[in-house]
Coordinates of C-alpha atoms and ligand atoms in Angstrom, one line a residue:
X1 CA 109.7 137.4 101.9
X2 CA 106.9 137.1 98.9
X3 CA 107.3 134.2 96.5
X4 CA 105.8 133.3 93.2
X5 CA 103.8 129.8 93.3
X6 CA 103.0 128.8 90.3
X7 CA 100.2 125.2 90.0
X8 CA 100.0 122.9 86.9
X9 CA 99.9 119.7 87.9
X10 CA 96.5 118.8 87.1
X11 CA 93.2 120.6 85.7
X12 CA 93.9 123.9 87.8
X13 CA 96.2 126.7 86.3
X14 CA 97.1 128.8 89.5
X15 CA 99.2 131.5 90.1
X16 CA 99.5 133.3 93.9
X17 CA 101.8 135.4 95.9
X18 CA 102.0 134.3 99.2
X19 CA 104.7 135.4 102.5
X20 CA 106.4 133.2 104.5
X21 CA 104.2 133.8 106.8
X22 CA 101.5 132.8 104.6
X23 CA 99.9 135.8 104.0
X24 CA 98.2 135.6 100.7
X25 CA 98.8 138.4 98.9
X26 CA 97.4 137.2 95.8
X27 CA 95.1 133.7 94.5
X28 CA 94.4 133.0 90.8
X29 CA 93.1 130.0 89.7
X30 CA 91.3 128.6 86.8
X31 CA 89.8 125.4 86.4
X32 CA 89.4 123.4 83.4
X33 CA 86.6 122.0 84.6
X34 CA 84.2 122.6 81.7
X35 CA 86.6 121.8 79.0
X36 CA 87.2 118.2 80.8
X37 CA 83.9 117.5 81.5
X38 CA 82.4 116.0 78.0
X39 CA 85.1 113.5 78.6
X40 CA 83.9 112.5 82.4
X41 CA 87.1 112.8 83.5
X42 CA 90.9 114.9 82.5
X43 CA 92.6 114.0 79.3
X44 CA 96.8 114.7 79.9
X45 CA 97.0 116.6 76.4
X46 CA 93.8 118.9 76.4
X47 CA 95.3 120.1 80.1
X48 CA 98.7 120.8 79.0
X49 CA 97.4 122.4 76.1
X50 CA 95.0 124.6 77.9
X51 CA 97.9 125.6 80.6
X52 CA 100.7 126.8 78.0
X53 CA 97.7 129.3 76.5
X54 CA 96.1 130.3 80.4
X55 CA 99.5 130.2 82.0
X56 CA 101.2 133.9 81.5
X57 CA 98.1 135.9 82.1
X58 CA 97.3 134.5 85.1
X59 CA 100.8 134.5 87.0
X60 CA 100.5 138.3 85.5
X61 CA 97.3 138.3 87.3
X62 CA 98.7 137.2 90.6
X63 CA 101.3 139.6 90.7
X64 CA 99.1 142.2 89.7
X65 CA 97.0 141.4 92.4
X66 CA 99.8 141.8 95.1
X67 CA 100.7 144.9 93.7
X68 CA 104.1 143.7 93.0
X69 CA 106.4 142.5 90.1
X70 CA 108.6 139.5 89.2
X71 CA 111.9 142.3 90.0
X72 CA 110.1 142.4 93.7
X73 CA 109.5 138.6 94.5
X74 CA 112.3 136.8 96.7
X75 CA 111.6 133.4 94.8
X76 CA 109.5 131.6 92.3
X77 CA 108.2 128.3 93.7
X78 CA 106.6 125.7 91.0
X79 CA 104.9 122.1 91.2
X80 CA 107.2 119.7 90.0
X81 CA 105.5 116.4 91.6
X82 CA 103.5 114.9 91.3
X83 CA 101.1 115.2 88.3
X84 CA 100.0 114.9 84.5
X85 CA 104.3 115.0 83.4
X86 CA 103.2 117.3 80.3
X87 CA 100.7 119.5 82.6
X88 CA 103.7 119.6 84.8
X89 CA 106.3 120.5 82.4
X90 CA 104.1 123.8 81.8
X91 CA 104.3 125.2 85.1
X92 CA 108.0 124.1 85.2
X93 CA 109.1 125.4 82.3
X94 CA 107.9 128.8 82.3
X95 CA 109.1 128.9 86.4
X96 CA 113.0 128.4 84.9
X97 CA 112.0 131.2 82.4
X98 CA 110.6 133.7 85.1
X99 CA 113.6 132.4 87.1
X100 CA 116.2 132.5 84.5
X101 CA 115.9 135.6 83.0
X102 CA 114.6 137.8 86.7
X103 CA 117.6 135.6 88.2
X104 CA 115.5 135.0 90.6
X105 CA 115.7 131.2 92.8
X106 CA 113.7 128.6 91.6
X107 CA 112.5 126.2 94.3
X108 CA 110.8 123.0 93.6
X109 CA 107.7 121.9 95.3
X110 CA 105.8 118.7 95.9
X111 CA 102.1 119.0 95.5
X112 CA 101.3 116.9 98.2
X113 CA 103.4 119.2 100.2
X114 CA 101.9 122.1 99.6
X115 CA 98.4 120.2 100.9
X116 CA 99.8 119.2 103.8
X117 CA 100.7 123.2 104.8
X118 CA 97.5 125.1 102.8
X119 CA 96.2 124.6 106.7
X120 CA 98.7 127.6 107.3
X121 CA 97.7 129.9 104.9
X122 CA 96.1 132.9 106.4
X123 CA 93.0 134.1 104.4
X124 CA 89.4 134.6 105.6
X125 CA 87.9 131.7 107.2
X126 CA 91.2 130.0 108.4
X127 CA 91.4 127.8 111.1
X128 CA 93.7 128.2 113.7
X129 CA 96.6 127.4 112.8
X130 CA 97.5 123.7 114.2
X131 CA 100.7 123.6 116.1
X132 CA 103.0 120.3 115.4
X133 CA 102.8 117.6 115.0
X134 CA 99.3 116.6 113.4
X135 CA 97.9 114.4 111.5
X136 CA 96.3 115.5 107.9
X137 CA 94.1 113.4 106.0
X138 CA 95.0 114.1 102.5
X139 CA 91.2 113.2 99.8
X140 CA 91.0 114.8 96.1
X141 CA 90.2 113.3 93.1
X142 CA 93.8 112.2 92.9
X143 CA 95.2 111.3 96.2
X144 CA 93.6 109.7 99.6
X145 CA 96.4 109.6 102.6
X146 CA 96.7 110.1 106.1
X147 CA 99.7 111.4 107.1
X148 CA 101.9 112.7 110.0
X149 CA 103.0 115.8 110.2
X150 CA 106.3 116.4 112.4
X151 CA 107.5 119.7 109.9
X152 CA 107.0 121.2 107.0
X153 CA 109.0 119.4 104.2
X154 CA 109.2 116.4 102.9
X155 CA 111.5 114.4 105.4
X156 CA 109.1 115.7 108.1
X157 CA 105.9 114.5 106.7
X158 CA 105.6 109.9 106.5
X159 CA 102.2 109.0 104.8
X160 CA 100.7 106.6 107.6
X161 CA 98.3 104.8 105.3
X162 CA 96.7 105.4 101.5
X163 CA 94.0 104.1 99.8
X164 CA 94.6 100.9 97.8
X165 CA 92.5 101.7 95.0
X166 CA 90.1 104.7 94.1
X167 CA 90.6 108.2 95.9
X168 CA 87.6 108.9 97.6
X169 CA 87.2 111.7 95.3
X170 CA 87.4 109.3 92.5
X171 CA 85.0 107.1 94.1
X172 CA 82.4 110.2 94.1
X173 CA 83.2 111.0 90.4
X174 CA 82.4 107.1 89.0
X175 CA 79.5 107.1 91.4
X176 CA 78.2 110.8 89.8
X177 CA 78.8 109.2 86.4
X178 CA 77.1 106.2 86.9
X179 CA 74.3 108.2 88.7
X180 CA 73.9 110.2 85.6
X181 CA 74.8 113.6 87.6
X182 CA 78.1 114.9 85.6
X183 CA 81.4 115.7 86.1
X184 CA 83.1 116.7 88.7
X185 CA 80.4 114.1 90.9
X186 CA 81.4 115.4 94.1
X187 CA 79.5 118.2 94.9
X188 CA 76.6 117.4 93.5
X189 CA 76.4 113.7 95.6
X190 CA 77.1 116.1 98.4
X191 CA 74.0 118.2 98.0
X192 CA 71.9 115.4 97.4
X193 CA 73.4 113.2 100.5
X194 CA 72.4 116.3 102.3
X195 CA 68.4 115.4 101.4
X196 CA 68.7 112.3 101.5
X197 CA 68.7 109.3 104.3
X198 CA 71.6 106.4 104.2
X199 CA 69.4 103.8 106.3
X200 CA 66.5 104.0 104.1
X201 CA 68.4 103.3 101.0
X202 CA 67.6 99.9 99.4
X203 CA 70.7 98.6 99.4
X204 CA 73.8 97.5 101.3
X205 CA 77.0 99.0 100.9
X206 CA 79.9 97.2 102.1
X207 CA 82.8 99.2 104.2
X208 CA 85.8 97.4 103.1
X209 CA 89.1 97.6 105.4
X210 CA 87.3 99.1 108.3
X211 CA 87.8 98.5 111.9
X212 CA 91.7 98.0 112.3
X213 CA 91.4 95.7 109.4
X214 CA 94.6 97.0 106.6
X215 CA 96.4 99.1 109.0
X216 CA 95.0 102.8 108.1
X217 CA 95.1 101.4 104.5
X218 CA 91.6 102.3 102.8
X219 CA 89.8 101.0 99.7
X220 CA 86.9 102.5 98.1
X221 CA 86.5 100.6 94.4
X222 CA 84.0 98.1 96.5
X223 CA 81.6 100.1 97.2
X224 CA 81.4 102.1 93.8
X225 CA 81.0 98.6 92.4
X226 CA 78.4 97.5 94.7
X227 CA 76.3 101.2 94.2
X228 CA 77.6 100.1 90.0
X229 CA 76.0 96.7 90.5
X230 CA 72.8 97.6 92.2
X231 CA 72.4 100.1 89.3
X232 CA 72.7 97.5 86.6
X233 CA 70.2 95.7 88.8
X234 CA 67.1 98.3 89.1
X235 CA 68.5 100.7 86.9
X236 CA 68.9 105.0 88.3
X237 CA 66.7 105.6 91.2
X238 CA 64.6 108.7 91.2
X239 CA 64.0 111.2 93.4
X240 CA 63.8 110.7 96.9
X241 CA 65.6 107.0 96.1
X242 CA 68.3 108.8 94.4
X243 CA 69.0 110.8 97.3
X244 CA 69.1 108.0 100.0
X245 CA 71.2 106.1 97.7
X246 CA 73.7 109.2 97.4
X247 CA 73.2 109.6 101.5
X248 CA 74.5 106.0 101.7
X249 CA 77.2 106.4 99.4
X250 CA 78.8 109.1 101.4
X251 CA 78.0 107.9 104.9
X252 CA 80.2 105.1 103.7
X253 CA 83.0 106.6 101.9
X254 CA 83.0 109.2 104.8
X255 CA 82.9 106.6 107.9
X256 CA 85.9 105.4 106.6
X257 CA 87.8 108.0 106.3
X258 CA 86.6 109.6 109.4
X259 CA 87.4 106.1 111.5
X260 CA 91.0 105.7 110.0
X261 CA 92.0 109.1 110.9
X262 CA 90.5 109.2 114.0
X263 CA 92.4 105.9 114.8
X264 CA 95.5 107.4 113.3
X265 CA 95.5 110.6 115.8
X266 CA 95.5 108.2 119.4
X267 CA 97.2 105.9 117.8
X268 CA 100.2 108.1 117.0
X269 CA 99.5 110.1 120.2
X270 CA 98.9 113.2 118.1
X271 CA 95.9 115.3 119.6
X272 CA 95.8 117.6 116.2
X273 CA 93.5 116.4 112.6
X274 CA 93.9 118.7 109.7
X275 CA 92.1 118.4 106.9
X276 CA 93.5 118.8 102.7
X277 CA 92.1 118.2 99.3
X278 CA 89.1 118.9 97.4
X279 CA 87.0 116.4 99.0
X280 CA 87.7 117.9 102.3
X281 CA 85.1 120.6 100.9
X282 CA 82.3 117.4 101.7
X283 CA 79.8 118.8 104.3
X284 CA 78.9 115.1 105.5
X285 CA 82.9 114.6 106.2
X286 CA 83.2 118.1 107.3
X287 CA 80.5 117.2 110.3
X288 CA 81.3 113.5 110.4
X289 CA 85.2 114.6 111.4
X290 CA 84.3 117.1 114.0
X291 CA 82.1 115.2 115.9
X292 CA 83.8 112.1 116.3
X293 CA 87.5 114.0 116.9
X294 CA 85.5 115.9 119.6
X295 CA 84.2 113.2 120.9
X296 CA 87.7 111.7 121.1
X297 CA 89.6 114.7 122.4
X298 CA 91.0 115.5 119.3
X299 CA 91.1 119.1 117.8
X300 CA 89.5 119.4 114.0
X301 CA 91.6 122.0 111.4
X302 CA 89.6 122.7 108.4
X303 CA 91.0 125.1 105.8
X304 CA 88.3 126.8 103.9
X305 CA 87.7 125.5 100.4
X306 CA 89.8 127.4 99.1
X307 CA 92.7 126.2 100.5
X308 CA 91.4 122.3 100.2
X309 CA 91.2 122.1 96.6
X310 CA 94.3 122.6 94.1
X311 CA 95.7 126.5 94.2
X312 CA 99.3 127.9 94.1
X313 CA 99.0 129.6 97.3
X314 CA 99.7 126.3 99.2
X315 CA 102.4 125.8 96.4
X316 CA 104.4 129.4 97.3
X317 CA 103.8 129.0 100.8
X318 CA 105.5 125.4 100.7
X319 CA 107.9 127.0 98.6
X320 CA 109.1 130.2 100.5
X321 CA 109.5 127.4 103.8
X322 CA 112.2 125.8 101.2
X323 CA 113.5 128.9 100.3
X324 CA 114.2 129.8 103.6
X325 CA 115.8 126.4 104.5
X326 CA 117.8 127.4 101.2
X327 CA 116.1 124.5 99.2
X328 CA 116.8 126.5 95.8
X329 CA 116.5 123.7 92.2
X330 CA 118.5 124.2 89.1
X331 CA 117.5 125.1 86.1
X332 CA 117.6 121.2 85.1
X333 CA 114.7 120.4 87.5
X334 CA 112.8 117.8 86.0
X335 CA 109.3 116.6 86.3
X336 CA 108.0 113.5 88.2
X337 CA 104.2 111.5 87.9
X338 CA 104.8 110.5 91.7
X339 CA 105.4 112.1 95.1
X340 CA 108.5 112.2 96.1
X341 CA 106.7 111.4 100.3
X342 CA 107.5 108.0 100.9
X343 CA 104.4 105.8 100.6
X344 CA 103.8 102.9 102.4
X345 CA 100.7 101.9 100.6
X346 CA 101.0 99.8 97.1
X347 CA 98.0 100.1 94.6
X348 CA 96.1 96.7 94.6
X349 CA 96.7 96.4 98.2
X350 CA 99.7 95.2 100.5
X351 CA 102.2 97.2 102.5
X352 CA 105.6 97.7 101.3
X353 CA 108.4 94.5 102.6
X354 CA 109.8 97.1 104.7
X355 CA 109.0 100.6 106.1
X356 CA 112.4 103.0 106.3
X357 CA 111.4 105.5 108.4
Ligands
KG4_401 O1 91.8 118.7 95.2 P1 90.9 118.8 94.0 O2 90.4 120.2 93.7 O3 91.7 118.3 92.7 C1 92.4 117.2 92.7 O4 91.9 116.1 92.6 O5 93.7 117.3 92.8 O6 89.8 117.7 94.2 C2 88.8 117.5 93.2 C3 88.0 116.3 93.7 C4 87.0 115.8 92.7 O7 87.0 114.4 92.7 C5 85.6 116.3 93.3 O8 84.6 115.5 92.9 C6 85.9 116.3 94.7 O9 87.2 116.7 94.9 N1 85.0 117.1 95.5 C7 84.1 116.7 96.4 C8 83.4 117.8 96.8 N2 83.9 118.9 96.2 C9 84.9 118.5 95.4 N3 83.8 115.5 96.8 C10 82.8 115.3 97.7 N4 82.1 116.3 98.2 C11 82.3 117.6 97.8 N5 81.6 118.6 98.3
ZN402 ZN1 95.7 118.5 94.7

C-alpha cells in the first residue's frame, strides 16, 4: 500500500509517499522559516498564504520522487488537527481535491499522531523499531507531552502529562530572542550549551514541578522568566558568560523532561522511551535521555531529525495505519486548532476533574 501524506499544519509545507510499512518512498519539505523569522515567531496568515502558492509543486515533488502518480497511490492522508485552522485548511482542501477528482480515499490524520509513530518510519539512521507499548515524549515548538503508547491510533495513545505553559521548544525560542540569537532559538542555544558550563553560570535557575511534584505535568515559563529577569538585571552576557548561561538554560529545561519521562516509563511499567518533535533534535536531551534510561533499564528510541521535526512522512504513515483499519473521512472533513488525544493537562495548571480513560 503507498499513500499520499500531505503536512500543513504549521510553518512546514510537506508532501511524502510512505508504505504501510513505512517505507519512505519519498520526503519533501519546506520550511518557512526565513519568511517567519523577521517576526520572531509564525504569523497564521503569511503561513497559509505561503502553503496555497508552495503546496502543488511539492506533493508533485513527492510523487515524483517515488516514481509514482496520484492514479497509483492507495490513499491520500492529510493533517487535519491540530494546527494554524487556515494553514490547515490548505492541506485539507487540496487533499479532498486530489481525493475527489483521483477518487481516491481521503483519511484524516492527527498531527500528534503522526509524532507519536514517525519512530516507525524506516529511513537511514532509524532506530529500532520499539515494540508496544512505550512511552513517547512528545517537545516542539508547539506541543510538550508524555504519552503512552498501547497502538497506533488515537484511542490507543492517552497523553500522561503536558506542560502547563510554554513548550520546551517555546521556552528555547523566547530564551534565543531575549538572548539576541534569532529565530528559530533552538539550535543555536544547543550549540552554544554545548561550549558552555551550567554550574558556572551566574545565576540560579529554578526547576519548577520537578521531583513527583504535578504528576508528570511540566512548566517551563519560570525559568524563561528567571534567565528574562537576570537579563534585565546585567543586561546580555558575552562570550564565555553567554554560553554558561545557555548551558544552564538547557540543563534545566532538559532535567525536566528527562526526569518526568523517566518517571513515566517505571511508573507505567513500560520498559520502552521514544522520542518526537523538533526539540528531540537537542544534543544535551539526546545524551541526557540515554543515560539516565540506561541507567534505569529502560531502552532509548531516537528517530533521526528528520523524523523529529514536522514532515508528511509521519503523516502518510499514520494515515495508511487508518486506511488499513478502514478509517476513510468524507469529503466534509473539517479542520480543528486542537488534538483530538485526550489531554489531561489544562494550560495555567491543574488536572482535569476527572480522567476518562
Ligand atoms: O517539531 P518542530 O519542527 O515544529 C513544531 O514546533 O511543530 O519543532 C520546532 C521547535 C522550535 O521551537 C525549535 O527551536 C526547536 O524545535 N528545536 C530545538 C532544536 N532544534 C529545533 N530546540 C532545542 N535544541 C535543538 N537542537
Ligand atoms: Zn509537529
Amino acid at each position: 500500500m503507498k499513500v499520499l501524506g500531505i503536512e500543513t499544519s504549521c510553518d512546514e509545507t510537506a508532501a511524502a509517499v510512505v508504505t504501510e510499512k513505512g517505507e519512505v518512498l519519498s520526503d519533501v519539505v519546506r520550511s518557512q522559516t526565513e519568511l517567519h523569522a523577521p517576526f520572531g515567531g509564525v504569523v497564521p496568515e503569511v503561513a497559509a498564504r505561503d502553503h496555497a502558492v508552495a503546496l502543488p509543486p511539492i506533493i508533485e515533488r513527492a510523487l515524483a520522487d517515488a516514481g509514482t502518480s496520484i492514479a497509483d497511490v492507495d490513499g491520500i492522508a492529510v493533517t487535519h488537527r491540530p494546527g494554524l485552522s487556515g494553514a490547515l485548511l490548505v492541506g485539507v482542501l487540496t487533499a479532498k481535491g486530489l481525493a475527489w477528482g483521483a477518487r481516491k480515499p481521503l483519511v484524516a490524520v492527527d498531527h500528534l499522531v503522526g509524532h507519536l509513530l514517525a519512530v516507525f518510519l524506516r529511513r537511514e539512521g532509524a532506530p529500532e523499531p520499539p515494540p508496544h507499548p512505550f512511552i513517547a515524549l512528545l517537545v516542539s515548538g508547539g506541543h510538550t507531552a508524555i504519552y503512552r503508547v498501547d497502538r497506533p491510533g488515537i484511542d490507543g495513545m492517552r497523553e500522561l502529562g503536558a506542560t502547563r505553559d510554554d513548550a520546551a521548544g517555546e521556552a528555547f525560542d523566547k530564551v534565543a530572542k531575549l538572548l539576541g540569537l534569532g529565530y528559530p532559538g533552538g539550535p543555536v542555544v544547543d550549540r552554544l550549551a554545548a561550549r558552555g558550563v551550567a554550574a558556572r553560570a551566574p545565576v540560579m535557575l529554578p526547576k519548577p514541578l520537578r521531583g513527583r511534584a504535578g504528576g508528570f505535568e511540566m512548566s517551563f515559563s519560570g525559568i524563561k522568566s528567571a534567565v528574562a529577569r537576570h537579563v534585565e538585571q546585567t543586561g546580555v552576557p558575552e562570550g564565555e558568560a553567554l554560553a554558561d548561561l545557555c548551558a544552564a538554560f538547557q540543563a534545566a529545561v532538559v532535567d525536566t523532561l528527562v526526569d518526568k519521562t523517566v518517571r513515566a516509563a517505571r511508573e507505567e511499567g513500560v520498559g520502552r522511551i521514544v522520542l518526537g518533535g523538533g526539540v528531540a533534535a537537542n544534543r544535551g536531551l539526546r545524551a541526557r535521555m540515554t543515560e539516565a534510561a540506561t541507567a534505569a533499564g529502560l531502552s532509548v528510541h531516537v528517530p533521526p531529525v528528520a523524523s523529529c521535526t514536522d514532515n508528511a512522512a509521519m503523516i502518510a504513515y499514520a494515515g495508511a495505519l487508518s486506511l488499513e483499519r478502514g478509517e476513510i473521512a468524507g469529503l466534509d472533513l473539517d479542520v480543528f486548532t486542537k488534538t483530538a488525544l485526550e489531554r489531561v493537562t489544562r494550560k495555567g495548571g491543574g488536572k482535569r476533574p476527572s480522567l476518562p480513560r
